Structures are given as C-alpha cells and as structure tokens.
C-alpha cells in the first residue's frame, strides 16, 4: 500500500486538527476558499476543507458553545453545504457535516434570546447564499463593528422600497447573526 493510499484510508479523526484562522486576514482567505467551493471552482482539496470546517465547528461548540468562531464555522458550513450535499456527494464528508450541525443544534437550540426574528427564520435555505460571504466577512472583522453600527443607525442608508429590507440590508448585526438561536436554526435547517 502506498503512502497516499494509507493517508486516504486513515480516519479523519486520527489526523491532528490543525489550528484554525487566527487573524481576520486568515479568515478572509478561508472565506474566499469556501465561496469558491460553493461556486464550484475551488482548486484545493475540497473534502479536506469540508472535514476541517466540520471538525473545527465541533471543537468550537465543545469548547465554548457560542462565539464568533462558532458562528464562522457554522455559517461557513451553511455556505458550502450545497456543495457537500449536492455538487460533490461524499458520504463521509456529509456524515461529518451533519454530525457537526447536530452538535450545534443540541448545544445552542434551547438558548433564550430577546430577538423578535433571526436570519434563520428564512430557512430552510431560502436565504440567499450569495450574500453569506458578506456575513462571514463581517463576523471575521470585529474591528469594523463601530463603523458598521454607525451605518446601520443612519436610516438614510436603508432601502427605500417597502419590504426590501433584508438581513443583508440594514439589519445585519453581529449580535443577531451570532445569536445561539440563529446558529441552531441554521444548523437544524441544514439539508441532509
């Protein structure tokens, strides 16, 4: 058996989990990879990227339950979910992703919050995934929060048409997207 075959046959759990992104720039690079994967032109190892995301999500949920990293990993899987499930079906990757999403749902699903609505309320997956990259970038850059909040407070920036305001226009806040109920809602609506 060759080294490649041995590595391929090794269970994903046996491979040490490499550190995740530590800086906003590193998150930006990973988010770009996820977006390329969703569009079908990712040139890297898609299965390894999917499995790494799922493993990091499980580790993040186990470590602290909710936080920016848990939100980034959860919503990252939402972004690449259609690729995992439909474009390149892989039973092992799909099972690992579903396991990670169920862990989010179990850990965060009973959390209480004071939000009247969440982005996940548009699920199952009627949410425009084209805009998910912007959500992920917002979550990866907490240093931009003050400018973002100031823009949200200025109603002149909101869309004019009635009903045009979406989760991406005027209401996209870190607090809403990282809400445990929102993350559990997306995890529960994940196709599988």
mmCIF file of N, CA, C and O in Angstrom, residues 45-99:
data_model
loop_
_atom_site.group_PDB
_atom_site.id
_atom_site.type_symbol
_atom_site.label_atom_id
_atom_site.label_comp_id
_atom_site.label_asym_id
_atom_site.label_seq_id
_atom_site.Cartn_x
_atom_site.Cartn_y
_atom_site.Cartn_z
ATOM 1 N N UNK A 45 -8.163 20.941 -1.963
ATOM 2 C CA UNK A 45 -8.746 19.662 -1.562
ATOM 3 C C UNK A 45 -10.079 19.944 -0.868
ATOM 4 O O UNK A 45 -10.121 20.260 0.322
ATOM 5 N N UNK A 46 -11.157 19.850 -1.620
ATOM 6 C CA UNK A 46 -12.482 20.206 -1.117
ATOM 7 C C UNK A 46 -12.894 19.325 0.060
ATOM 8 O O UNK A 46 -13.405 19.822 1.065
ATOM 9 N N UNK A 47 -12.680 18.026 -0.042
ATOM 10 C CA UNK A 47 -13.093 17.136 1.034
ATOM 11 C C UNK A 47 -12.353 17.481 2.323
ATOM 12 O O UNK A 47 -12.957 17.555 3.387
ATOM 13 N N UNK A 48 -11.051 17.713 2.232
ATOM 14 C CA UNK A 48 -10.275 18.066 3.425
ATOM 15 C C UNK A 48 -10.749 19.390 4.010
ATOM 16 O O UNK A 48 -10.833 19.539 5.232
ATOM 17 N N UNK A 49 -11.100 20.336 3.165
ATOM 18 C CA UNK A 49 -11.579 21.641 3.626
ATOM 19 C C UNK A 49 -12.909 21.497 4.340
ATOM 20 O O UNK A 49 -13.132 22.090 5.399
ATOM 21 N N UNK A 50 -13.793 20.699 3.793
ATOM 22 C CA UNK A 50 -15.102 20.455 4.414
ATOM 23 C C UNK A 50 -14.930 19.765 5.764
ATOM 24 O O UNK A 50 -15.517 20.171 6.772
ATOM 25 N N UNK A 51 -14.127 18.720 5.796
ATOM 26 C CA UNK A 51 -13.915 17.978 7.036
ATOM 27 C C UNK A 51 -13.249 18.845 8.106
ATOM 28 O O UNK A 51 -13.609 18.776 9.281
ATOM 29 N N UNK A 52 -12.314 19.670 7.699
ATOM 30 C CA UNK A 52 -11.640 20.569 8.646
ATOM 31 C C UNK A 52 -12.657 21.545 9.249
ATOM 32 O O UNK A 52 -12.659 21.783 10.451
ATOM 33 N N UNK A 53 -13.526 22.085 8.415
ATOM 34 C CA UNK A 53 -14.550 23.011 8.896
ATOM 35 C C UNK A 53 -15.461 22.312 9.899
ATOM 36 O O UNK A 53 -15.744 22.849 10.976
ATOM 37 N N UNK A 54 -15.906 21.123 9.580
ATOM 38 C CA UNK A 54 -16.796 20.379 10.477
ATOM 39 C C UNK A 54 -16.103 20.055 11.797
ATOM 40 O O UNK A 54 -16.692 20.211 12.871
ATOM 41 N N UNK A 55 -14.863 19.636 11.743
ATOM 42 C CA UNK A 55 -14.126 19.310 12.971
ATOM 43 C C UNK A 55 -13.895 20.549 13.828
ATOM 44 O O UNK A 55 -14.000 20.493 15.050
ATOM 45 N N UNK A 56 -13.554 21.668 13.182
ATOM 46 C CA UNK A 56 -13.363 22.902 13.940
ATOM 47 C C UNK A 56 -14.680 23.345 14.580
ATOM 48 O O UNK A 56 -14.683 23.847 15.706
ATOM 49 N N UNK A 57 -15.782 23.173 13.870
ATOM 50 C CA UNK A 57 -17.073 23.538 14.437
ATOM 51 C C UNK A 57 -17.362 22.695 15.673
ATOM 52 O O UNK A 57 -17.761 23.219 16.713
ATOM 53 N N UNK A 58 -17.169 21.400 15.590
ATOM 54 C CA UNK A 58 -17.391 20.530 16.744
ATOM 55 C C UNK A 58 -16.514 20.942 17.924
ATOM 56 O O UNK A 58 -16.983 21.008 19.068
ATOM 57 N N UNK A 59 -15.253 21.249 17.647
ATOM 58 C CA UNK A 59 -14.328 21.654 18.712
ATOM 59 C C UNK A 59 -14.749 22.990 19.316
ATOM 60 O O UNK A 59 -14.691 23.173 20.534
ATOM 61 N N UNK A 60 -15.205 23.906 18.486
ATOM 62 C CA UNK A 60 -15.625 25.219 18.959
ATOM 63 C C UNK A 60 -16.870 25.119 19.837
ATOM 64 O O UNK A 60 -16.949 25.749 20.889
ATOM 65 N N UNK A 61 -17.830 24.325 19.418
ATOM 66 C CA UNK A 61 -19.049 24.135 20.202
ATOM 67 C C UNK A 61 -18.715 23.470 21.538
ATOM 68 O O UNK A 61 -19.234 23.859 22.585
ATOM 69 N N UNK A 62 -17.829 22.489 21.510
ATOM 70 C CA UNK A 62 -17.456 21.797 22.739
ATOM 71 C C UNK A 62 -16.693 22.718 23.690
ATOM 72 O O UNK A 62 -16.850 22.624 24.902
ATOM 73 N N UNK A 63 -15.897 23.623 23.128
ATOM 74 C CA UNK A 63 -15.064 24.494 23.958
ATOM 75 C C UNK A 63 -15.845 25.620 24.614
ATOM 76 O O UNK A 63 -15.727 25.862 25.802
ATOM 77 N N UNK A 64 -16.632 26.342 23.816
ATOM 78 C CA UNK A 64 -17.306 27.499 24.407
ATOM 79 C C UNK A 64 -18.747 27.670 23.962
ATOM 80 O O UNK A 64 -19.376 28.658 24.301
ATOM 81 N N UNK A 65 -19.263 26.751 23.199
ATOM 82 C CA UNK A 65 -20.670 26.828 22.793
ATOM 83 C C UNK A 65 -20.928 27.863 21.730
ATOM 84 O O UNK A 65 -21.167 27.536 20.595
ATOM 85 N N UNK A 66 -20.880 29.116 22.095
ATOM 86 C CA UNK A 66 -21.191 30.152 21.125
ATOM 87 C C UNK A 66 -20.131 31.240 21.207
ATOM 88 O O UNK A 66 -19.548 31.494 22.240
ATOM 89 N N UNK A 67 -19.898 31.828 20.095
ATOM 90 C CA UNK A 67 -18.912 32.893 19.966
ATOM 91 C C UNK A 67 -18.686 33.143 18.501
ATOM 92 O O UNK A 67 -19.286 32.486 17.636
ATOM 93 N N UNK A 68 -17.832 34.081 18.191
ATOM 94 C CA UNK A 68 -17.594 34.407 16.786
ATOM 95 C C UNK A 68 -17.065 33.217 16.004
ATOM 96 O O UNK A 68 -17.452 33.004 14.865
ATOM 97 N N UNK A 69 -16.174 32.434 16.614
ATOM 98 C CA UNK A 69 -15.638 31.286 15.882
ATOM 99 C C UNK A 69 -16.721 30.254 15.598
ATOM 100 O O UNK A 69 -16.789 29.711 14.502
ATOM 101 N N UNK A 70 -17.549 29.966 16.574
ATOM 102 C CA UNK A 70 -18.637 29.013 16.350
ATOM 103 C C UNK A 70 -19.547 29.517 15.241
ATOM 104 O O UNK A 70 -19.959 28.747 14.365
ATOM 105 N N UNK A 71 -19.840 30.806 15.248
ATOM 106 C CA UNK A 71 -20.680 31.382 14.191
ATOM 107 C C UNK A 71 -19.997 31.272 12.834
ATOM 108 O O UNK A 71 -20.636 30.900 11.845
ATOM 109 N N UNK A 72 -18.714 31.578 12.769
ATOM 110 C CA UNK A 72 -17.995 31.495 11.487
ATOM 111 C C UNK A 72 -17.974 30.065 10.958
ATOM 112 O O UNK A 72 -18.235 29.834 9.772
ATOM 113 N N UNK A 73 -17.675 29.100 11.818
ATOM 114 C CA UNK A 73 -17.639 27.706 11.350
ATOM 115 C C UNK A 73 -19.039 27.220 10.964
ATOM 116 O O UNK A 73 -19.207 26.539 9.947
ATOM 117 N N UNK A 74 -20.051 27.566 11.747
ATOM 118 C CA UNK A 74 -21.424 27.130 11.432
ATOM 119 C C UNK A 74 -21.878 27.721 10.108
ATOM 120 O O UNK A 74 -22.357 27.006 9.214
ATOM 121 N N UNK A 75 -21.755 29.025 9.968
ATOM 122 C CA UNK A 75 -22.227 29.676 8.746
ATOM 123 C C UNK A 75 -21.334 29.342 7.560
ATOM 124 O O UNK A 75 -21.802 29.346 6.415
ATOM 125 N N UNK A 76 -20.078 29.010 7.827
ATOM 126 C CA UNK A 76 -19.203 28.519 6.754
ATOM 127 C C UNK A 76 -19.727 27.212 6.189
ATOM 128 O O UNK A 76 -19.760 27.005 4.974
ATOM 129 N N UNK A 77 -20.174 26.317 7.082
ATOM 130 C CA UNK A 77 -20.768 25.061 6.597
ATOM 131 C C UNK A 77 -22.079 25.315 5.866
ATOM 132 O O UNK A 77 -22.402 24.608 4.904
ATOM 133 N N UNK A 78 -22.836 26.312 6.299
ATOM 134 C CA UNK A 78 -24.064 26.659 5.570
ATOM 135 C C UNK A 78 -23.700 27.098 4.149
ATOM 136 O O UNK A 78 -24.353 26.701 3.188
ATOM 137 N N UNK A 79 -22.644 27.890 4.030
ATOM 138 C CA UNK A 79 -22.223 28.378 2.713
ATOM 139 C C UNK A 79 -21.792 27.239 1.797
ATOM 140 O O UNK A 79 -22.158 27.207 0.627
ATOM 141 N N UNK A 80 -21.024 26.290 2.329
ATOM 142 C CA UNK A 80 -20.532 25.201 1.477
ATOM 143 C C UNK A 80 -21.448 23.985 1.499
ATOM 144 O O UNK A 80 -21.201 23.005 0.797
ATOM 145 N N UNK A 81 -22.531 24.053 2.250
ATOM 146 C CA UNK A 81 -23.451 22.930 2.375
ATOM 147 C C UNK A 81 -23.975 22.380 1.065
ATOM 148 O O UNK A 81 -23.920 21.171 0.839
ATOM 149 N N UNK A 82 -24.482 23.241 0.177
ATOM 150 C CA UNK A 82 -24.975 22.697 -1.099
ATOM 151 C C UNK A 82 -23.899 21.953 -1.879
ATOM 152 O O UNK A 82 -24.178 20.952 -2.534
ATOM 153 N N UNK A 83 -22.667 22.403 -1.780
ATOM 154 C CA UNK A 83 -21.562 21.699 -2.446
ATOM 155 C C UNK A 83 -21.407 20.307 -1.838
ATOM 156 O O UNK A 83 -21.291 19.318 -2.540
ATOM 157 N N UNK A 84 -21.411 20.247 -0.508
ATOM 158 C CA UNK A 84 -21.212 18.978 0.191
ATOM 159 C C UNK A 84 -22.328 17.998 -0.148
ATOM 160 O O UNK A 84 -22.090 16.823 -0.422
ATOM 161 N N UNK A 85 -23.566 18.475 -0.131
ATOM 162 C CA UNK A 85 -24.718 17.598 -0.270
ATOM 163 C C UNK A 85 -25.031 17.263 -1.732
ATOM 164 O O UNK A 85 -25.360 16.117 -2.050
ATOM 165 N N UNK A 86 -24.927 18.254 -2.611
ATOM 166 C CA UNK A 86 -25.418 18.057 -3.979
ATOM 167 C C UNK A 86 -24.337 18.000 -5.048
ATOM 168 O O UNK A 86 -24.387 17.148 -5.936
ATOM 169 N N UNK A 87 -23.386 18.905 -5.023
ATOM 170 C CA UNK A 87 -22.435 19.004 -6.124
ATOM 171 C C UNK A 87 -21.406 17.882 -6.116
ATOM 172 O O UNK A 87 -21.088 17.330 -7.158
ATOM 173 N N UNK A 88 -20.869 17.590 -4.974
ATOM 174 C CA UNK A 88 -19.857 16.549 -4.851
ATOM 175 C C UNK A 88 -20.211 15.622 -3.702
ATOM 176 O O UNK A 88 -19.585 15.656 -2.657
ATOM 177 N N UNK A 89 -21.218 14.802 -3.880
ATOM 178 C CA UNK A 89 -21.631 13.951 -2.765
ATOM 179 C C UNK A 89 -20.487 13.070 -2.273
ATOM 180 O O UNK A 89 -19.801 12.443 -3.064
ATOM 181 N N UNK A 90 -20.264 13.091 -0.999
ATOM 182 C CA UNK A 90 -19.247 12.276 -0.361
ATOM 183 C C UNK A 90 -19.851 11.850 0.968
ATOM 184 O O UNK A 90 -20.091 12.687 1.847
ATOM 185 N N UNK A 91 -20.127 10.579 1.101
ATOM 186 C CA UNK A 91 -20.851 10.081 2.274
ATOM 187 C C UNK A 91 -20.128 10.410 3.579
ATOM 188 O O UNK A 91 -20.758 10.824 4.555
ATOM 189 N N UNK A 92 -18.806 10.269 3.614
ATOM 190 C CA UNK A 92 -18.065 10.539 4.848
ATOM 191 C C UNK A 92 -18.108 12.018 5.202
ATOM 192 O O UNK A 92 -18.332 12.387 6.357
ATOM 193 N N UNK A 93 -17.902 12.878 4.207
ATOM 194 C CA UNK A 93 -17.937 14.323 4.467
ATOM 195 C C UNK A 93 -19.335 14.759 4.869
ATOM 196 O O UNK A 93 -19.509 15.538 5.807
ATOM 197 N N UNK A 94 -20.348 14.236 4.188
ATOM 198 C CA UNK A 94 -21.726 14.601 4.519
ATOM 199 C C UNK A 94 -22.070 14.168 5.942
ATOM 200 O O UNK A 94 -22.664 14.924 6.710
ATOM 201 N N UNK A 95 -21.665 12.958 6.329
ATOM 202 C CA UNK A 95 -21.953 12.474 7.681
ATOM 203 C C UNK A 95 -21.259 13.333 8.732
ATOM 204 O O UNK A 95 -21.847 13.666 9.764
ATOM 205 N N UNK A 96 -20.027 13.734 8.466
ATOM 206 C CA UNK A 96 -19.291 14.563 9.430
ATOM 207 C C UNK A 96 -19.927 15.944 9.551
ATOM 208 O O UNK A 96 -20.040 16.495 10.649
ATOM 209 N N UNK A 97 -20.347 16.515 8.429
ATOM 210 C CA UNK A 97 -21.004 17.819 8.449
ATOM 211 C C UNK A 97 -22.311 17.728 9.220
ATOM 212 O O UNK A 97 -22.611 18.585 10.063
ATOM 213 N N UNK A 98 -23.088 16.694 8.973
ATOM 214 C CA UNK A 98 -24.356 16.533 9.685
ATOM 215 C C UNK A 98 -24.113 16.342 11.185
ATOM 216 O O UNK A 98 -24.847 16.885 12.013
ATOM 217 N N UNK A 99 -23.082 15.609 11.543
ATOM 218 C CA UNK A 99 -22.731 15.414 12.950
ATOM 219 C C UNK A 99 -22.397 16.766 13.599
ATOM 220 O O UNK A 99 -22.844 17.053 14.715
#
